[in-house]
Each structure stands twice: as structure tokens, then as C-alpha cells.
């Protein structure tokens, strides 16, 4: 949308828009809009620009107990069974039962029937039969109060239609509303059908080693009408019960949550596509892709629903502006003059209060009446007539059936693999499924199954084109454990990890470069002398800094590493390294690269060398010369292919590359994981360990524990009053207030949030406060920005796109530059000055409208690399350890976290409040670090071949025979820890014998690895007997038993058997390995005073 100059002049008050033709600003679509072509062929389908879509189906866990109550808070009471009573009743319709799993409930509710309050309580609150209260498997576990842990009762899949659909639904006549609603419901059923066929499963056996099918799912669906701000937002909460009946034995178990998490984005894409199919079928609407600005992917919207109307119904700020304009007009009529700046502030505050949504239930009739009234003002005509004309203009093109042959599927699959591979080092079936759906989203299909068939063909071809990283099946698998498609139930369905050969090759080259030691160096004497002299500005190096600098300068490694947690003084160390390197290789022999142009500027100022952002440097093909040192800062943010190109170019020129960063901080947007791969492949890499940034020692120590995901880090923050928690709205106000106080006290402070939406809200709050203070102009001309905010003279802004043609003096405009608005011009352009003063720049209207944001708050990604006095951080429940760590390490003197205990995108009726500490513990346990292909492959193979995994598989196979017999003597234990299973079934017996041999061999490998790596426990084992072969065999059995026991029970203790715990073990063999000279009875041995009990009967490892 073009830039709009907003003035507090009633002559352009939006309420005075003429009736008749739709105003131009409402009919404009965003640059980059693409309209769908319903008749185009499948090969090459979709736009050239296909990326991650806006997720319109989200998923979150529902807790047992009272976690279901939010679903009932808005439900209308009374009999809603007749006619349009739901339309006029205050509140939302009651829930309805969905899912074929309802058939498994004897005397249970039927499909489509109303969900009763007691039924919801029994199933989701207590995990019982919703009608009879009978037990459905194990009761939900109980956790200690204040632990932050709760049992999972289900999963809330929230389906929200695209904004243009919501707006059309909200302002349309009732018959059109009903058809949109029905299309939405049909799309939900289509998605649940896919869930039941491809996603829903449960786990049985030790460690849930076997994934088996279920008899459908049980779900309760609740429709809602509006957003938290009161705008039209048609959406449905579909809560899937965690209780499922196993298809084989009929027992009730828990739903396996792994596949539903993995498939969430793919299910969202499928919902988007089938909803569009149904709406085109029923209403004949067309679809187009609309650009949403920098770093945001296009969204599918209905052709003819203007962007201006979406914006007006997408932000409470729009409603505030409309009300403010009305109040200004009233003031002018009553006083005969325009309001002063002080009066304007009061009018804006009054508009804010007047447009705040009431916390009362409204009927759909009342809501739509209000929405239609707003729409009539905005479009200048009756919304019903506008809807009729829009639908009449639609093509009425009905979906057609597409048949994809092998060639077409392969063409699309190649695009899918390329697109996924640009952003991920590894991927799964569901990543490919989501991307295939995006590629096909502009095509219309007559049925969901027709669409699924085409998507499945593309995904199958894409999987063939990808390289599997999974270990092959290790041992024989009984036919009873094979699915219909031949895959093993001992592997999760659709969980294979894939990569591209090109990425594997790039990682391999980086590993080779990092191992090579024939690169340029600095003489040891020069390096050591330089380390003593420090950075040349009076700062001496710490022991860790000096050691790291000397190591890098003298190692000869073609690709070297410097790893340092936040605040360890990497810049100081790099300045010293630059001086050392130039002392031998000459001035100009060091260059530095950073992930962005703004970061490169900061790096240039700190190091005093030529810098550039990595993308521009590679694009320009800058030549290197022999002996140069290329420093790549924030290397964890660089993609694998980027690092490979830099390393290869340096290798050709006989130059050296130094990768600087911290793999515990934010990861690359492109396919990454290489930096972490290199650090783990070289345990002795140069590291900085002394945290210097923070003025308080406890905070320095706490940040290191945050970095490791250790929840004890929270104790220090709690003791020093650095943790706040509450609803999102409360946290926005609290974080802003604290940030504002710090700035008033003269501190440089950051206001950090994890999402653009929260950053936008913080910017609005901060701007309003500055208008009250008078530091930002009130009552003067304003410019509308892309995210719906506005700016005026005095506002702080950020430029979000590099443009070398826009200059302030000798400096061009960079993405991430901060400015202050000095003037606003009638054509939509503005004049901006740097924060510290200096030459100004005129940003043209097109740049302002598309690439300028308010600059009071910042995202976590924009904050990485910055150091300030204080930081105030908002964190939401879905974020990761890396995001929390980066955000909480920006401030020297204080970092305070404001934890939202609800969902910031939730509707007014939801109540997902949780204890703030519990949210933080969950965040610390969650990592979004991109694993390299090599690390993924090694991890998968280690898991598949681990003794614990193979032991669980052995027991699961044994459980197939109801008459299986287990050994009872210690001498007949597999690897000294597992009761040997014997079956009368010849095939099963053969498989069990083969797998028992595998377990013995695996235990031997564990011993060999532990001794080779010098594990502490091996030093407590007696030396192997040298003369008695029988004694040597007994010793080996004992050591093998210890190694197997440690692996099964995850023991990392230095003591051979770890802490006291229950478990089957051949105690005699262990005694012979540890103390061959003492009697068999272990009464005096603290490790061997385990009860000499017989092994557990039946298939159990005693875990």
C-alpha cells in the first residue's frame, strides 16, 4: 500500500469518504500481488517466490485439570438447537464432537453432537469416558504444586481462516456467511481425516519403542468469531484428546505427540489449500498471493478484498485512528479551531478508551452489525451490495481435477527439495509435504483426496531425490511389526531425516579445511609478544584471550575457530589478533565479514579493518591474497553453503579463515549447523571462558547456565527480582514502563520482543508515551508505515533495507540503521538524522512505506551482537533456549525478563496462564539449533545402535509371544542385564537369538569405546587377568555388564554403577570385574550391596 500522510485535519476524516465507488486506497493491493490462474498446468505450479507461509493452523498443548475451561468461557447458554438461534445468542456455539475415535467409546457421544460441560471435564479434565466416567487407561500423572509441570490432556489445533476470508465473512449477508462457515468446517474435517490416516499413533513397550496405529481420534470443536481486538476472525479450536485406543490390543493409551508436532506446519498448509478449494467451489472466488513486506512471505487472499479493508480490520490502531479523526472533527465543529498538541494527546487517549473491546459476550448478530457499520464507512457503500458485486466479478471457475504424471511430479519435487534445502540442513517427510502444498496452493482441486494424491506423488518423488540420513535397520524385524507400507513399527512413521548431497559435500569440505594445518601462520614469538601487548588501546588480554589469540595465530589451520559465550570479550581478542597478524603479514592483511551491513559497520569500528556483509562480499567476488586472514563474525548465523564458499575461496588463495561466534546463540536462517559441527569435531578449539560484560558476578555465572539450558540459572534471576510474569498485555506495559524509566535515568536500554507483532505493539505504546512527554510531535503530519503504525517528527525509526543510493553524507542507508525523524513531507517522504547527529538523509515515500519501522523496540535477532546498559525482554512460551540466552545477555548492568503466561496471539476467550518459572523451564529445555547433516546422521546412528534402544526392541519383540519364557538366573542374562527370552515360535526364537548376539556385541563396543576414551569408571575396574583364559572371559563378562547397565540407565557418574538404583544385573560378574580378589558376597562393597534379587520376570529392564 502506498504511503499515506495522516493529518489531524477533518477535511480528510475517514468518516467523510464519499459513497459510491470504493476509495482508491482500499482498492490497491500490495506490490507483488499475484492472481491465481485456475487453468494453468501443474508442472512448475506456483509462483517463483515461494517461502514459509503464514501459519493459519496453530497447535498447543492443553493441560489436564482445569485446562479445558477456556473453551467454555464464551459458549452461549440455553437451547441453541433451532434455526438461527446461535446467530442471536450472546456468545459462541457449543462445541461438537469430531473424530472416528468416538466409535471406540461404548455408550459415548456421537459424531457431530453437542459437547456437554461435564463431558468435557471428564475427558479432558480427568481423562475418563465423557459419558460414563469409566477409566480410559492410566490416570493422568500428578505433579508437585509449583513444579511448572502438568499432565497433557490434549492438543488444541486452532484453525483460523485467512484475513480476507474473515473480513468477507464478517461483513457478508447471512447466506454467504453460512457458506463460508461450512467451507471452513469441511476443511477442518479434511485435515482431521489426514491426521487420522497419516499422523495419529501411540507408543508401546519400554521407552515407547514401538509406534502402532490407533482407532481414530476423539476431538471437540469450538467455533469463535473474533480476535482479541474485536475484529472479525473466524476460527475454530479443535482439541484432540490425548486418549486413544490402540488398534491392535484395544487398550487405551496416550497419543504419540511427536508426529503431531512434526506435522503441524504441513497440516496448516493443507488446511489453507482445501479451504481455498471449498470456497472456490461454493462461492467461485479467486485467489492471489499478496506480498507482506520485508522478511515476510506472501499470503493467499481472496481477489477483490482490498488490502486497506484488511488493514482496517487487522489492527486496533486503525479503529483508534478512525475514532480519533471523529473526535477531532467534533472538536473543530465545537471550538472553531484545530486542537492543540496537548488537546490532541487527550483526544487520542479518549479514542483509545472508546475503542477498547468490551469484556462481555456478544452475539454474532451484534458483532456483524458493528463490522458492517465499520465496513460501510470504509468502503462507502452497503457491505451486502459490495459482497454481491465482488462475488459477481469472480470468475466462477470451478476446480478441475489435476492428474500428475511422473515427469510433472519430478519437476515439482525438484523445486520442493531446492526450496526446503535452502532453509534447512535436514528435513523430514512433513517438511516436504508442507512445501509441496505451498507449491500447489494456487491450483484448485475438486476434493481434498484429489489434492492429497498429487501432494503425495510430489513428496514421494522429493524423498527419492533426497539423501536419507537414517541408519539402516540393524536387526531382523518380525512381520507382525511391519506396517502396511513395509516400514518397521520400531521406527516412527514419516520420521526419516533427509538432506541434500550438495550440503553433505559442503560440510565435508569444511571439515577438511578445519583439519588442514598447512595454512598461513604467525611466528610464535610474534604472537606471544603481541598477546602481552594487548589491543593497543591500553586493554591487556586475559589469560583465556591471550591463549586463544596465540593459538589462532600459530595453528596453521586453514579454517580456525574462536568460540566465546556472550560477554567474553571477543572484540578485544580480535583487535589483538589483528595487530599480531598485521605485524607479520602487513597492513590490510585482515578483513572481516558480518551477517548484515549494520553489523559490518559495528565490526569495522571495533576492529579498524575493512568489513562487508557476507552476502555482498560473495556477490562481488572480492579477491583474496596469500597470507590474508578473513574473520567471519557471528559465524553461527552464516549458512553452510556461505561458509563453504568463503573457505574454498580462501583455500585457493592460501589465506586463512577464522570463524568467530557461539553455537549457543541464534542460528542461520539458511541451511546451517556447520559452525556447531566444526566446534564439536574439534574439542580443543580456541575458546574464551571468562564472562566480562556483566557488572554483577552472579549474572555472569547465570548466563553460562542459561547457555547450557540449566534451569538452576533461574534461581539467581528470581532472587534478584529479574523475572516478571503475567498476561501479554500486562507484560507489554511492564516492560515498556521499566525500559522508559531506565532511559529517563540516562541508561542505554533495549526493549526486546521475540515476534514482529509484539515489537509493533511495544512501538505503539512507546510512541504514545513519547507524544505525552512531547518528545514526539502530536497533532502534526504523520506517515503510515507498513506494519500499521505511524511516525512523525521526533520519532525513532529503523531502516529495514540496504540501499546504497540513499546516503547521509558519505554513509549509505543500511538495514538496521537507527534514525530520528527530522521532517515529514507531503509526498510521503521523510528526512532522518542519525541518533548521534550528523548528515541527514531523505527517505523517499516508497522506501518509507515499505522499509521503515518504528525503532523503540527490537526483535531478538536484531539485538544479537549489541551491548547496552540494561535490557527488558518479553519472552513467550513457544520460544527457545537460544532466543532467551541472546536476549538476556545484552545489558551490562541488568537484564529483566517479562514472561507471557498466555499466548500473545490468543483470543480474548482463552486462558492459557501458566506459572512464569514453568514457562522459562520449558524454554530452557527447548532448542532450535539447526543440526548439521553430519551431526544428524551420527546422532541417528548412535541412537539406532545404542544398547538401550536395542534392548527395548528385544523386549518389544519378545512381547509378541504371549507364552514367551524369561530366564531367572543371573548367569543367563543377555549382556548381564537383560532376561533372555525364549519362544516356541521358531521364527521369533531365531530373531530373538540374533538380537541377543547383537546386544552382546554392542556391549563389547561400549567397553572398547569407554576404555579408548579413558572414561573414569574404567579406572576402577581391575586389570584383565593375563594367564587364566577362563578368568579373562569372566572379567570381560563383568566389564560388559557394567557398560550395558550404564547405557541402559543413562549413568554418567564416575562410579561404575552410579548411584544406588533398582535394576536387573549379573552381580557376580560385576564383582569379578571390580574386585576379583574378594569373596563373592559383596557385603562390604558399597557398589555391590545391591539386593541379589532374581531378574524381573517378563519383559522389563527395571527402568
mmCIF file of C-alpha atoms in Angstrom, residues 672-807:
data_model
loop_
_atom_site.group_PDB
_atom_site.id
_atom_site.type_symbol
_atom_site.label_atom_id
_atom_site.label_comp_id
_atom_site.label_asym_id
_atom_site.label_seq_id
_atom_site.Cartn_x
_atom_site.Cartn_y
_atom_site.Cartn_z
ATOM 1 C CA UNK A 672 23.086 -24.136 8.827
ATOM 2 C CA UNK A 673 24.619 -26.103 11.653
ATOM 3 C CA UNK A 674 28.128 -26.024 10.182
ATOM 4 C CA UNK A 675 29.643 -23.835 12.899
ATOM 5 C CA UNK A 676 28.405 -26.193 15.612
ATOM 6 C CA UNK A 677 29.623 -29.178 13.580
ATOM 7 C CA UNK A 678 33.120 -27.704 13.421
ATOM 8 C CA UNK A 679 33.238 -26.892 17.131
ATOM 9 C CA UNK A 680 32.160 -30.406 18.126
ATOM 10 C CA UNK A 681 34.568 -32.033 15.675
ATOM 11 C CA UNK A 682 37.456 -30.224 17.345
ATOM 12 C CA UNK A 683 37.082 -30.327 21.150
ATOM 13 C CA UNK A 684 40.315 -28.338 21.640
ATOM 14 C CA UNK A 685 39.152 -25.304 19.635
ATOM 15 C CA UNK A 686 40.249 -21.892 20.943
ATOM 16 C CA UNK A 687 37.678 -20.633 23.451
ATOM 17 C CA UNK A 688 37.008 -17.645 25.657
ATOM 18 C CA UNK A 689 35.623 -18.619 29.045
ATOM 19 C CA UNK A 690 35.745 -15.570 31.325
ATOM 20 C CA UNK A 691 32.481 -13.599 31.080
ATOM 21 C CA UNK A 692 33.444 -9.919 31.361
ATOM 22 C CA UNK A 693 30.393 -7.967 30.244
ATOM 23 C CA UNK A 694 28.274 -8.023 33.380
ATOM 24 C CA UNK A 695 28.870 -5.840 36.401
ATOM 25 C CA UNK A 696 27.426 -8.434 38.793
ATOM 26 C CA UNK A 697 29.193 -11.770 39.175
ATOM 27 C CA UNK A 698 26.011 -13.732 39.825
ATOM 28 C CA UNK A 699 24.611 -12.605 36.484
ATOM 29 C CA UNK A 700 27.749 -13.629 34.610
ATOM 30 C CA UNK A 701 27.523 -17.105 36.152
ATOM 31 C CA UNK A 702 23.786 -17.328 35.495
ATOM 32 C CA UNK A 703 24.200 -16.556 31.801
ATOM 33 C CA UNK A 704 26.503 -19.549 31.378
ATOM 34 C CA UNK A 705 23.853 -21.795 32.913
ATOM 35 C CA UNK A 706 21.225 -20.251 30.643
ATOM 36 C CA UNK A 707 23.504 -21.069 27.721
ATOM 37 C CA UNK A 708 23.608 -24.725 28.776
ATOM 38 C CA UNK A 709 19.860 -24.908 29.394
ATOM 39 C CA UNK A 710 20.395 -25.432 33.123
ATOM 40 C CA UNK A 711 17.212 -24.411 34.998
ATOM 41 C CA UNK A 712 19.206 -23.528 38.145
ATOM 42 C CA UNK A 713 20.140 -20.350 36.252
ATOM 43 C CA UNK A 714 16.657 -19.063 37.078
ATOM 44 C CA UNK A 715 17.400 -19.055 40.822
ATOM 45 C CA UNK A 716 19.702 -16.045 40.531
ATOM 46 C CA UNK A 717 17.296 -14.076 38.364
ATOM 47 C CA UNK A 718 14.468 -14.853 40.770
ATOM 48 C CA UNK A 719 16.499 -13.878 43.839
ATOM 49 C CA UNK A 720 17.454 -10.559 42.205
ATOM 50 C CA UNK A 721 13.922 -9.705 41.072
ATOM 51 C CA UNK A 722 14.676 -10.063 37.369
ATOM 52 C CA UNK A 723 11.636 -12.203 36.448
ATOM 53 C CA UNK A 724 8.151 -10.838 35.830
ATOM 54 C CA UNK A 725 5.221 -12.869 34.528
ATOM 55 C CA UNK A 726 1.630 -12.300 33.508
ATOM 56 C CA UNK A 727 -0.714 -11.860 30.569
ATOM 57 C CA UNK A 728 0.752 -10.489 27.346
ATOM 58 C CA UNK A 729 -0.917 -7.094 27.665
ATOM 59 C CA UNK A 730 0.393 -6.710 31.221
ATOM 60 C CA UNK A 731 3.931 -7.676 30.206
ATOM 61 C CA UNK A 732 3.955 -5.216 27.301
ATOM 62 C CA UNK A 733 3.043 -2.401 29.695
ATOM 63 C CA UNK A 734 5.501 -3.538 32.381
ATOM 64 C CA UNK A 735 8.439 -3.977 30.002
ATOM 65 C CA UNK A 736 7.839 -0.615 28.392
ATOM 66 C CA UNK A 737 7.495 1.158 31.741
ATOM 67 C CA UNK A 738 10.763 -0.336 33.026
ATOM 68 C CA UNK A 739 12.589 0.482 29.768
ATOM 69 C CA UNK A 740 11.261 4.025 29.878
ATOM 70 C CA UNK A 741 12.451 4.503 33.485
ATOM 71 C CA UNK A 742 15.915 3.269 32.597
ATOM 72 C CA UNK A 743 16.165 5.673 29.680
ATOM 73 C CA UNK A 744 14.960 8.561 31.821
ATOM 74 C CA UNK A 745 17.748 7.660 34.257
ATOM 75 C CA UNK A 746 20.303 8.049 31.471
ATOM 76 C CA UNK A 747 20.842 4.361 30.671
ATOM 77 C CA UNK A 748 21.155 2.974 27.186
ATOM 78 C CA UNK A 749 18.457 0.333 27.217
ATOM 79 C CA UNK A 750 16.991 -2.243 24.823
ATOM 80 C CA UNK A 751 13.319 -3.241 24.651
ATOM 81 C CA UNK A 752 13.327 -6.739 23.142
ATOM 82 C CA UNK A 753 10.497 -8.988 21.955
ATOM 83 C CA UNK A 754 10.523 -12.305 20.071
ATOM 84 C CA UNK A 755 7.950 -11.509 17.365
ATOM 85 C CA UNK A 756 7.240 -8.677 14.954
ATOM 86 C CA UNK A 757 3.724 -8.404 16.335
ATOM 87 C CA UNK A 758 4.958 -7.781 19.879
ATOM 88 C CA UNK A 759 7.635 -5.402 18.628
ATOM 89 C CA UNK A 760 4.917 -3.459 16.782
ATOM 90 C CA UNK A 761 2.759 -3.289 19.906
ATOM 91 C CA UNK A 762 5.702 -2.098 22.019
ATOM 92 C CA UNK A 763 6.497 0.522 19.399
ATOM 93 C CA UNK A 764 2.926 1.801 19.558
ATOM 94 C CA UNK A 765 2.993 2.025 23.341
ATOM 95 C CA UNK A 766 6.381 3.746 23.342
ATOM 96 C CA UNK A 767 5.346 6.257 20.689
ATOM 97 C CA UNK A 768 2.158 7.150 22.551
ATOM 98 C CA UNK A 769 4.167 7.757 25.731
ATOM 99 C CA UNK A 770 6.634 9.983 23.878
ATOM 100 C CA UNK A 771 3.755 12.022 22.488
ATOM 101 C CA UNK A 772 2.550 12.620 26.043
ATOM 102 C CA UNK A 773 6.091 13.651 27.002
ATOM 103 C CA UNK A 774 6.322 15.916 23.963
ATOM 104 C CA UNK A 775 9.430 14.225 22.536
ATOM 105 C CA UNK A 776 7.414 13.036 19.524
ATOM 106 C CA UNK A 777 5.183 15.512 17.718
ATOM 107 C CA UNK A 778 1.433 15.224 18.368
ATOM 108 C CA UNK A 779 -1.012 16.932 16.062
ATOM 109 C CA UNK A 780 1.379 17.316 13.155
ATOM 110 C CA UNK A 781 1.685 15.352 9.905
ATOM 111 C CA UNK A 782 2.182 11.597 10.198
ATOM 112 C CA UNK A 783 3.343 8.922 7.793
ATOM 113 C CA UNK A 784 1.758 5.480 7.761
ATOM 114 C CA UNK A 785 4.257 2.614 7.893
ATOM 115 C CA UNK A 786 3.998 -0.911 6.562
ATOM 116 C CA UNK A 787 3.060 -2.544 9.888
ATOM 117 C CA UNK A 788 0.131 -0.204 10.506
ATOM 118 C CA UNK A 789 1.981 2.171 12.815
ATOM 119 C CA UNK A 790 2.624 5.826 12.037
ATOM 120 C CA UNK A 791 5.590 8.136 12.586
ATOM 121 C CA UNK A 792 6.020 11.864 12.928
ATOM 122 C CA UNK A 793 8.716 14.381 13.812
ATOM 123 C CA UNK A 794 10.804 13.205 16.765
ATOM 124 C CA UNK A 795 10.075 9.509 16.311
ATOM 125 C CA UNK A 796 12.874 6.962 16.369
ATOM 126 C CA UNK A 797 12.804 4.726 13.312
ATOM 127 C CA UNK A 798 14.773 1.845 11.759
ATOM 128 C CA UNK A 799 15.548 1.386 8.085
ATOM 129 C CA UNK A 800 14.975 -2.240 7.070
ATOM 130 C CA UNK A 801 16.611 -2.498 3.648
ATOM 131 C CA UNK A 802 20.075 -1.765 2.309
ATOM 132 C CA UNK A 803 20.030 0.986 -0.305
ATOM 133 C CA UNK A 804 23.423 2.259 -1.424
ATOM 134 C CA UNK A 805 21.783 5.040 -3.470
ATOM 135 C CA UNK A 806 20.370 6.697 -0.330
ATOM 136 C CA UNK A 807 23.155 8.489 1.518
#
